[in-house]
Amino acid sequence: GIQVEQSPPDLILQEGANSTLRCNFSDSVNNLQWFHQNPWGQLINLFYIPSGTKQNGRLSATTVATERYSLLYISSSQTTDSGVYFCAVLLSNDYKLSFGAGTTVTVRA
Amino acid sequence: ETGVTQSPTHLIKTRGQQVTLRCSSQSGHNTVSWYQQALGQGPQFIFQYYREEENGRGNFPPRFSGLQFPNYSSELNVNALELDDSALYLCASSLRGVQETQYFGPGTRLLVL
């Protein structure tokens, strides 16, 4: 099956810092989503981004499908950004999202 | 627009028992997928239901089964519970054929003792 690798596994930031999370995948994909899992376990959709660049407030994401990677940028981080960030991909003609192991982000005040 | 809901939020069972988890899909969605998330790991796909039929299945034994109802809500049933079944169970809904973005519910935390 497809391999989804996220880096770094852990990230500790000071409030106000910027950061970049990376997701590499081993095959062509039809869909790529970024999620933020809060401490209660809820997976919150951040981006649906099979290719190109999108921005939503302090967050932005870029997927380079031809090179099989995606980046999530967090700018001016806040303590509420803490949690686990997951990248998940969907292969063409497939039905299941394949998740990476996640990046645990801790933002300190 | 109503989001994805799941019940119950928490559940404690003993080994060998059976459990049923429930999910109501987001309004307008016709597809429901179930995932299991063990502590410290990413979610793993269990199966997907579309038009009341199982549409695909991950690497889970037959004691994991499900249903989808005409209103697109869904149940996940697990028989003969094992300690390793302790996990967060997530339900996701999507609109098949339009955009495959999946939206997740808050999850059910199952503890098997």
mmCIF file of N, CA and C in Angstrom, chain B residues 51-95:
data_model
loop_
_atom_site.group_PDB
_atom_site.id
_atom_site.type_symbol
_atom_site.label_atom_id
_atom_site.label_comp_id
_atom_site.label_asym_id
_atom_site.label_seq_id
_atom_site.Cartn_x
_atom_site.Cartn_y
_atom_site.Cartn_z
ATOM 1 N N ARG B 51 -24.466 3.479 -0.157
ATOM 2 C CA ARG B 51 -25.753 2.902 -0.570
ATOM 3 C C ARG B 51 -26.050 1.617 0.203
ATOM 4 N N GLU B 52 -25.796 1.672 1.481
ATOM 5 C CA GLU B 52 -26.124 0.604 2.428
ATOM 6 C C GLU B 52 -25.323 -0.679 2.222
ATOM 7 N N GLU B 53 -24.256 -0.597 1.444
ATOM 8 C CA GLU B 53 -23.415 -1.777 1.231
ATOM 9 C C GLU B 53 -21.963 -1.472 1.585
ATOM 10 N N GLU B 54 -21.258 -2.484 2.069
ATOM 11 C CA GLU B 54 -19.842 -2.313 2.347
ATOM 12 C C GLU B 54 -19.111 -2.127 1.028
ATOM 13 N N ASN B 55 -18.358 -1.054 0.961
ATOM 14 C CA ASN B 55 -17.738 -0.632 -0.283
ATOM 15 C C ASN B 55 -16.245 -0.934 -0.329
ATOM 16 N N GLY B 56 -15.666 -1.206 0.807
ATOM 17 C CA GLY B 56 -14.240 -1.489 0.882
ATOM 18 C C GLY B 56 -13.899 -1.780 2.319
ATOM 19 N N ARG B 57 -12.843 -2.551 2.550
ATOM 20 C CA ARG B 57 -12.501 -2.984 3.888
ATOM 21 C C ARG B 57 -10.999 -2.961 4.089
ATOM 22 N N GLY B 58 -10.583 -2.536 5.236
ATOM 23 C CA GLY B 58 -9.170 -2.583 5.598
ATOM 24 C C GLY B 58 -8.816 -3.919 6.214
ATOM 25 N N ASN B 59 -7.662 -3.982 6.837
ATOM 26 C CA ASN B 59 -7.142 -5.232 7.381
ATOM 27 C C ASN B 59 -7.693 -5.485 8.781
ATOM 28 N N PHE B 60 -8.996 -5.708 8.861
ATOM 29 C CA PHE B 60 -9.658 -5.985 10.133
ATOM 30 C C PHE B 60 -10.437 -7.295 10.009
ATOM 31 N N PRO B 61 -10.488 -8.079 11.107
ATOM 32 C CA PRO B 61 -11.164 -9.390 11.044
ATOM 33 C C PRO B 61 -12.669 -9.244 10.916
ATOM 34 N N PRO B 62 -13.350 -10.346 10.561
ATOM 35 C CA PRO B 62 -14.804 -10.308 10.343
ATOM 36 C C PRO B 62 -15.614 -9.953 11.577
ATOM 37 N N ARG B 63 -15.011 -10.039 12.776
ATOM 38 C CA ARG B 63 -15.791 -9.661 13.965
ATOM 39 C C ARG B 63 -16.052 -8.157 14.005
ATOM 40 N N PHE B 64 -15.415 -7.418 13.104
ATOM 41 C CA PHE B 64 -15.760 -6.007 12.886
ATOM 42 C C PHE B 64 -16.762 -5.972 11.733
ATOM 43 N N SER B 65 -17.964 -5.528 12.008
ATOM 44 C CA SER B 65 -18.982 -5.467 10.960
ATOM 45 C C SER B 65 -19.731 -4.154 11.076
ATOM 46 N N GLY B 66 -20.496 -3.852 10.035
ATOM 47 C CA GLY B 66 -21.198 -2.578 10.056
ATOM 48 C C GLY B 66 -22.493 -2.610 9.298
ATOM 49 N N LEU B 67 -23.192 -1.508 9.394
ATOM 50 C CA LEU B 67 -24.446 -1.303 8.680
ATOM 51 C C LEU B 67 -24.524 0.162 8.266
ATOM 52 N N GLN B 68 -25.221 0.403 7.153
ATOM 53 C CA GLN B 68 -25.601 1.764 6.813
ATOM 54 C C GLN B 68 -27.108 1.758 6.585
ATOM 55 N N PHE B 69 -27.773 2.767 7.079
ATOM 56 C CA PHE B 69 -29.231 2.843 7.000
ATOM 57 C C PHE B 69 -29.653 3.776 5.862
ATOM 58 N N PRO B 70 -30.946 3.724 5.472
ATOM 59 C CA PRO B 70 -31.406 4.570 4.361
ATOM 60 C C PRO B 70 -31.151 6.062 4.572
ATOM 61 N N ASN B 71 -31.081 6.500 5.814
ATOM 62 C CA ASN B 71 -30.795 7.924 6.070
ATOM 63 C C ASN B 71 -29.286 8.196 6.109
ATOM 64 N N TYR B 72 -28.486 7.213 5.705
ATOM 65 C CA TYR B 72 -27.020 7.278 5.601
ATOM 66 C C TYR B 72 -26.297 7.193 6.951
ATOM 67 N N SER B 73 -27.037 7.110 8.058
ATOM 68 C CA SER B 73 -26.356 6.868 9.326
ATOM 69 C C SER B 73 -25.759 5.463 9.312
ATOM 70 N N SER B 74 -24.905 5.185 10.287
ATOM 71 C CA SER B 74 -24.171 3.915 10.229
ATOM 72 C C SER B 74 -23.893 3.391 11.628
ATOM 73 N N GLU B 75 -23.689 2.097 11.723
ATOM 74 C CA GLU B 75 -23.261 1.441 12.955
ATOM 75 C C GLU B 75 -22.000 0.638 12.700
ATOM 76 N N LEU B 76 -21.152 0.589 13.715
ATOM 77 C CA LEU B 76 -19.992 -0.302 13.728
ATOM 78 C C LEU B 76 -20.211 -1.280 14.866
ATOM 79 N N ASN B 77 -20.161 -2.553 14.574
ATOM 80 C CA ASN B 77 -20.316 -3.595 15.572
ATOM 81 C C ASN B 77 -19.007 -4.374 15.708
ATOM 82 N N VAL B 78 -18.617 -4.601 16.943
ATOM 83 C CA VAL B 78 -17.426 -5.411 17.193
ATOM 84 C C VAL B 78 -17.815 -6.527 18.151
ATOM 85 N N ASN B 79 -17.622 -7.757 17.715
ATOM 86 C CA ASN B 79 -17.920 -8.931 18.549
ATOM 87 C C ASN B 79 -16.657 -9.451 19.212
ATOM 88 N N ALA B 80 -16.853 -10.229 20.278
ATOM 89 C CA ALA B 80 -15.734 -10.902 20.947
ATOM 90 C C ALA B 80 -14.582 -9.937 21.188
ATOM 91 N N LEU B 81 -14.870 -8.865 21.907
ATOM 92 C CA LEU B 81 -13.880 -7.816 22.124
ATOM 93 C C LEU B 81 -12.582 -8.346 22.719
ATOM 94 N N GLU B 82 -11.487 -7.785 22.212
ATOM 95 C CA GLU B 82 -10.153 -8.099 22.711
ATOM 96 C C GLU B 82 -9.537 -6.832 23.298
ATOM 97 N N LEU B 83 -8.525 -7.028 24.153
ATOM 98 C CA LEU B 83 -7.893 -5.875 24.799
ATOM 99 C C LEU B 83 -7.367 -4.878 23.766
ATOM 100 N N ASP B 84 -6.830 -5.400 22.642
ATOM 101 C CA ASP B 84 -6.264 -4.541 21.605
ATOM 102 C C ASP B 84 -7.309 -3.732 20.843
ATOM 103 N N ASP B 85 -8.567 -4.006 21.085
ATOM 104 C CA ASP B 85 -9.625 -3.209 20.444
ATOM 105 C C ASP B 85 -9.810 -1.864 21.143
ATOM 106 N N SER B 86 -9.149 -1.675 22.277
ATOM 107 C CA SER B 86 -9.196 -0.391 22.965
ATOM 108 C C SER B 86 -8.593 0.678 22.062
ATOM 109 N N ALA B 87 -9.389 1.695 21.737
ATOM 110 C CA ALA B 87 -8.945 2.699 20.766
ATOM 111 C C ALA B 87 -9.998 3.791 20.658
ATOM 112 N N LEU B 88 -9.666 4.800 19.872
ATOM 113 C CA LEU B 88 -10.634 5.826 19.478
ATOM 114 C C LEU B 88 -11.201 5.402 18.124
ATOM 115 N N TYR B 89 -12.516 5.308 18.038
ATOM 116 C CA TYR B 89 -13.170 4.923 16.783
ATOM 117 C C TYR B 89 -13.786 6.167 16.156
ATOM 118 N N LEU B 90 -13.359 6.431 14.939
ATOM 119 C CA LEU B 90 -13.761 7.644 14.227
ATOM 120 C C LEU B 90 -14.624 7.294 13.029
ATOM 121 N N CYS B 91 -15.643 8.079 12.862
ATOM 122 C CA CYS B 91 -16.528 7.947 11.717
ATOM 123 C C CYS B 91 -16.323 9.179 10.844
ATOM 124 N N ALA B 92 -16.323 8.989 9.528
ATOM 125 C CA ALA B 92 -16.178 10.108 8.599
ATOM 126 C C ALA B 92 -17.247 10.009 7.530
ATOM 127 N N SER B 93 -17.796 11.134 7.138
ATOM 128 C CA SER B 93 -18.760 11.114 6.042
ATOM 129 C C SER B 93 -18.248 11.939 4.868
ATOM 130 N N SER B 94 -18.740 11.585 3.696
ATOM 131 C CA SER B 94 -18.330 12.276 2.478
ATOM 132 C C SER B 94 -19.440 12.150 1.437
ATOM 133 N N LEU B 95 -19.308 12.925 0.357
ATOM 134 C CA LEU B 95 -20.283 12.879 -0.733
ATOM 135 C C LEU B 95 -19.592 12.259 -1.930
#
